[in-house]
PDB file of C-alpha atoms and ligand atoms in Angstrom:
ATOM      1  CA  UNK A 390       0.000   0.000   0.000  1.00 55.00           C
ATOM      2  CA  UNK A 391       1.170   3.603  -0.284  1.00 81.00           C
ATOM      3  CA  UNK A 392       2.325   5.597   2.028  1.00 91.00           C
ATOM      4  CA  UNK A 393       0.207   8.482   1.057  1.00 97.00           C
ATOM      5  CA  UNK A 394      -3.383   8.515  -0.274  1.00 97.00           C
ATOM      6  CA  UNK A 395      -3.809  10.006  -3.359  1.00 98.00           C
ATOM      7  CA  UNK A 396      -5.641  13.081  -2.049  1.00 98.00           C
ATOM      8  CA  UNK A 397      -3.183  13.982  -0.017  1.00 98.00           C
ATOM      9  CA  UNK A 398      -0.528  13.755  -2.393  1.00 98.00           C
ATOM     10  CA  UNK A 399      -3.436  15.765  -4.489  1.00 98.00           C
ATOM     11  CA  UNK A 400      -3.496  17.935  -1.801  1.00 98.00           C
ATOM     12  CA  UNK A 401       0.590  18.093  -1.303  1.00 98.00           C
ATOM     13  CA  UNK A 402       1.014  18.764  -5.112  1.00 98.00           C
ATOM     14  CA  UNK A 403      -2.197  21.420  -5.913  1.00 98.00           C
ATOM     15  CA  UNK A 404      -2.473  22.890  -2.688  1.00 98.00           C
ATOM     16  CA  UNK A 405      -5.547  24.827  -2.328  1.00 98.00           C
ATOM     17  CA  UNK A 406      -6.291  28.354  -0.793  1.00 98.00           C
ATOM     18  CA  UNK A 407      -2.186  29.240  -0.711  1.00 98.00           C
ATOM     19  CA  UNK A 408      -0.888  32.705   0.136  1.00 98.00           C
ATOM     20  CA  UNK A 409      -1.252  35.444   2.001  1.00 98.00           C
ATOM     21  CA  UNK A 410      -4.822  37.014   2.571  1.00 98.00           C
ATOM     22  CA  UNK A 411      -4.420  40.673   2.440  1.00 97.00           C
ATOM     23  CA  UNK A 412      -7.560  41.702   4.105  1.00 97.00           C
ATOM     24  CA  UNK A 413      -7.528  39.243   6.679  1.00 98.00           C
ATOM     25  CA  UNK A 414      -9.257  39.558  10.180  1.00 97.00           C
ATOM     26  CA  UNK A 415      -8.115  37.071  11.511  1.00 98.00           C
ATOM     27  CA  UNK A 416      -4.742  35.692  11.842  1.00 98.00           C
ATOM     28  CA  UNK A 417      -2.872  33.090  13.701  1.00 98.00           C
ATOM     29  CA  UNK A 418      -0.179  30.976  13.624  1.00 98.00           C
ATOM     30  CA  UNK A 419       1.608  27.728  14.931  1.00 98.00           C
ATOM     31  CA  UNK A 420       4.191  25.886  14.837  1.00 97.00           C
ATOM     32  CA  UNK A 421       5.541  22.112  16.368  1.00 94.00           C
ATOM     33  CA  UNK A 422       8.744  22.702  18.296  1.00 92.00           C
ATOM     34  CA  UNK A 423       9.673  18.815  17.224  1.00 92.00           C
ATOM     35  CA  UNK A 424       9.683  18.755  13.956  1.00 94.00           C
ATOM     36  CA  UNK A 425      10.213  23.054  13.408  1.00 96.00           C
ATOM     37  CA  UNK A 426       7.258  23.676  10.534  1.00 96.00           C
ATOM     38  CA  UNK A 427       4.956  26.485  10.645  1.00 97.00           C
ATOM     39  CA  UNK A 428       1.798  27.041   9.819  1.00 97.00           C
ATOM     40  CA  UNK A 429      -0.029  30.702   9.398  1.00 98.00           C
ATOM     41  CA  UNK A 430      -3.794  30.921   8.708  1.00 98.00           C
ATOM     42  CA  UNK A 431      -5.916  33.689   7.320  1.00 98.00           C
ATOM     43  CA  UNK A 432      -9.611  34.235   7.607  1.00 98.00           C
ATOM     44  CA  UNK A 433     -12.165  36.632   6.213  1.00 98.00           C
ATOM     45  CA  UNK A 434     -14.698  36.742   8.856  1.00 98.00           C
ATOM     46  CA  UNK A 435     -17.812  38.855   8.025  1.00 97.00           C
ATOM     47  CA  UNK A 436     -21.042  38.221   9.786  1.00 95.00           C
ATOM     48  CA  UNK A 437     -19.453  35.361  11.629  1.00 95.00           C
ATOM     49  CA  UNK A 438     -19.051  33.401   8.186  1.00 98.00           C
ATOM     50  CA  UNK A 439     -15.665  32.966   7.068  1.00 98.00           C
ATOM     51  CA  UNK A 440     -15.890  34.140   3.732  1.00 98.00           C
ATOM     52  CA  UNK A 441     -12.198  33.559   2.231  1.00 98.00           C
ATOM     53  CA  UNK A 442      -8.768  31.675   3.547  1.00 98.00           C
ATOM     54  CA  UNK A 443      -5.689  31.542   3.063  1.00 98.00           C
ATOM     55  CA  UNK A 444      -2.717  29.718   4.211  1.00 98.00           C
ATOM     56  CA  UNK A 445       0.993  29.650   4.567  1.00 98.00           C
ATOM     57  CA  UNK A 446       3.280  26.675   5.517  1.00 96.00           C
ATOM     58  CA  UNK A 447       6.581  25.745   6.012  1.00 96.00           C
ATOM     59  CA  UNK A 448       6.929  22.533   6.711  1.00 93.00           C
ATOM     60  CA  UNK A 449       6.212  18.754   5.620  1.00 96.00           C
ATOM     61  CA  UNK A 450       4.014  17.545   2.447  1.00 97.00           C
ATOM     62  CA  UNK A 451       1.240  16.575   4.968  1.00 97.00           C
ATOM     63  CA  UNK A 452       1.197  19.277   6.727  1.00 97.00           C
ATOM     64  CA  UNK A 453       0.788  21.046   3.662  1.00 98.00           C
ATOM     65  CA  UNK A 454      -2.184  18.683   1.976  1.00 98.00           C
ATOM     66  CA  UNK A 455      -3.678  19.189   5.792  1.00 98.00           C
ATOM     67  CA  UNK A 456      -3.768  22.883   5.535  1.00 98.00           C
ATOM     68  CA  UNK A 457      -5.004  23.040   2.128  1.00 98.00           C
ATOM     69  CA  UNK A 458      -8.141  20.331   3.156  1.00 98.00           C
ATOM     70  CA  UNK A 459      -8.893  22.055   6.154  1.00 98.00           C
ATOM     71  CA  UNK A 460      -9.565  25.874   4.332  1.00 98.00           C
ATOM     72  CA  UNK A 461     -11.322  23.975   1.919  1.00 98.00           C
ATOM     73  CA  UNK A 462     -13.021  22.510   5.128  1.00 98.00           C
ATOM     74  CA  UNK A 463     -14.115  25.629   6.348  1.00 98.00           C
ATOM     75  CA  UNK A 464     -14.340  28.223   3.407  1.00 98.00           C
ATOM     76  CA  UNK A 465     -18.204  29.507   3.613  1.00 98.00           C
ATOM     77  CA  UNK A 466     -19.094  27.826   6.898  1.00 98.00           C
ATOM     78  CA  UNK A 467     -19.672  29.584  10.005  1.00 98.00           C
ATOM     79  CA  UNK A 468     -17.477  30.271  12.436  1.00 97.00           C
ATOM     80  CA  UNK A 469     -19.131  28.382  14.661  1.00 97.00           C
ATOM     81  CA  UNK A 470     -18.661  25.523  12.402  1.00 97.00           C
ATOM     82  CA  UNK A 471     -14.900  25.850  12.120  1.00 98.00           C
ATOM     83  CA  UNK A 472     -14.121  25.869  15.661  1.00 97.00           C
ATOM     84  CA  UNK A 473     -15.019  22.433  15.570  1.00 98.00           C
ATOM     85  CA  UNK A 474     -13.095  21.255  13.001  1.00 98.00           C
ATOM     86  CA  UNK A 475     -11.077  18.647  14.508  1.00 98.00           C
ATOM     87  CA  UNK A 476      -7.703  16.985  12.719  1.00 97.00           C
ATOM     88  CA  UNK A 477      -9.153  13.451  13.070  1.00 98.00           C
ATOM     89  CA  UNK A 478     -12.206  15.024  10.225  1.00 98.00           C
ATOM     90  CA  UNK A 479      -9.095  16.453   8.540  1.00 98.00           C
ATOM     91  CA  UNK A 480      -7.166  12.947   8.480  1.00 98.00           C
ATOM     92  CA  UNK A 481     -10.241  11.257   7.545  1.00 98.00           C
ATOM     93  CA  UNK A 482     -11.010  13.595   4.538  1.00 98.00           C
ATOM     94  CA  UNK A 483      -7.394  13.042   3.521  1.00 98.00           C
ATOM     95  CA  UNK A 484      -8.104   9.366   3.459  1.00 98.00           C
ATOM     96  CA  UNK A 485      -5.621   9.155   6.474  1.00 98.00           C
ATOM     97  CA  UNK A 486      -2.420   9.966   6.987  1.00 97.00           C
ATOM     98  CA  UNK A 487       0.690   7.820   8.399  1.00 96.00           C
ATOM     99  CA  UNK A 488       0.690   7.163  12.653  1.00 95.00           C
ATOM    100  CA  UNK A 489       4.078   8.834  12.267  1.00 94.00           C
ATOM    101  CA  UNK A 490       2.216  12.305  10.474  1.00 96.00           C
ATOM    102  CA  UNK A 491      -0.874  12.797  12.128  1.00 95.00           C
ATOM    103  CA  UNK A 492       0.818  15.791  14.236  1.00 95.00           C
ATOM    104  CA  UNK A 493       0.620  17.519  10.515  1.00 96.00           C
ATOM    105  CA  UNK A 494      -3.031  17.440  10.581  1.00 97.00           C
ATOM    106  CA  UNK A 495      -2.911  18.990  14.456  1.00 97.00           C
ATOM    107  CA  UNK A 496      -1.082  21.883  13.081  1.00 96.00           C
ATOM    108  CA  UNK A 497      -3.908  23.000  10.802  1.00 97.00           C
ATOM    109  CA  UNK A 498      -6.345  22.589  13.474  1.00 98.00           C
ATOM    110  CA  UNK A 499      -4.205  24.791  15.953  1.00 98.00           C
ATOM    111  CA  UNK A 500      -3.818  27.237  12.941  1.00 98.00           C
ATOM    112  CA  UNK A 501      -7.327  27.770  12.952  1.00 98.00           C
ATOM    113  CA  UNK A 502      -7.853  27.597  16.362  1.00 98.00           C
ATOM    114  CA  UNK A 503      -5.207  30.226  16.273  1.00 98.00           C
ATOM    115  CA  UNK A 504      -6.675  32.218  14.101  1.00 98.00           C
ATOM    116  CA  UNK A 505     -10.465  32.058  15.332  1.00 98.00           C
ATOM    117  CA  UNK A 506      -9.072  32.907  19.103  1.00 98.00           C
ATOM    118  CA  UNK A 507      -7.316  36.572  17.013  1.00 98.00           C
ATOM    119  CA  UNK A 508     -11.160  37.205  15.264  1.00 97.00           C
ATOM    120  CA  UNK A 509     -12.425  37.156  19.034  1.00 96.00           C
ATOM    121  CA  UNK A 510      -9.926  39.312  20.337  1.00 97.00           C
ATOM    122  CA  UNK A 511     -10.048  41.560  17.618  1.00 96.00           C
ATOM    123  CA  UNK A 512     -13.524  41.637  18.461  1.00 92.00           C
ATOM    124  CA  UNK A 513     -13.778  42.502  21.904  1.00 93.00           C
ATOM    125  CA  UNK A 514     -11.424  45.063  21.142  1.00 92.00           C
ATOM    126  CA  UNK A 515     -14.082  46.552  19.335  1.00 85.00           C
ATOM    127  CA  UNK A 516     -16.836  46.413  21.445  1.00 78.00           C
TER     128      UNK A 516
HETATM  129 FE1  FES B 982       5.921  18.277  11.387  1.00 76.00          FE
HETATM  130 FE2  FES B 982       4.673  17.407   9.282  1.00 76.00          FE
HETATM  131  S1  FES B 982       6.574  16.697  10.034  1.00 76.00           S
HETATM  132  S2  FES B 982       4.152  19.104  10.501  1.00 76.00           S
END
């Protein structure tokens, strides 16, 4: 059996949603001290639906293919709906991901953990 599934090396090759999201309200960013990648998340949040995202990493090939599944994950869903996103629904939309990787797909849920925790700040700075 491969070691990847083909989505993720889909995923790893034509990453979705890449870049840097210039109007961005919400931001955040991560990174796993082990293995040193980094991943930075942006979301356009209006009316608590996150309208666009964008991501950068800098790390492995499944830690890329996870950050591109998860914006595609949560482009047009509300915020609500994101928060929940968990990296076992990211593994499993990959079609799984080796024992040895699955702290790839934590990274893009911390990203957008990350970056939903900035929105609220941002926010309540507001208010
Ligand atoms: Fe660390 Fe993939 S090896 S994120």
């Amino acid at each position: 059996m491969a070691l990847y599934s083909e989505k993720v090396m889909d995923h790893f090759r034509n990453p979705r949603n890449v870049g840097v999201l210039e109007d961005a309200n919400a931001i955040g960013e991560v990174g796993n001290a082990r293995c040193g990648d980094i991943m930075k998340m942006y979301l356009k949040i209006e009316n608590d639906v996150i309208q666009d995202v964008k991501f950068e990493t800098f790390g492995c090939g499944s830690a890329i293919a996870s950050s591109s599944m998860a914006t595609e994950m949560i482009k047009g869903k509300p915020v609500s709906e994101a928060a929940g996103l968990t990296n076992q629904a990211v593994t499993e939309a990959l079609d799984g991901l080796p024992a040895h990787k699955l702290h790839c797909s934590v990274l893009a849920e911390e990203a957008i953990q990350a970056a939903l925790k900035d929105y609220r700040r941002r926010q309540e700075e507001k208010n």
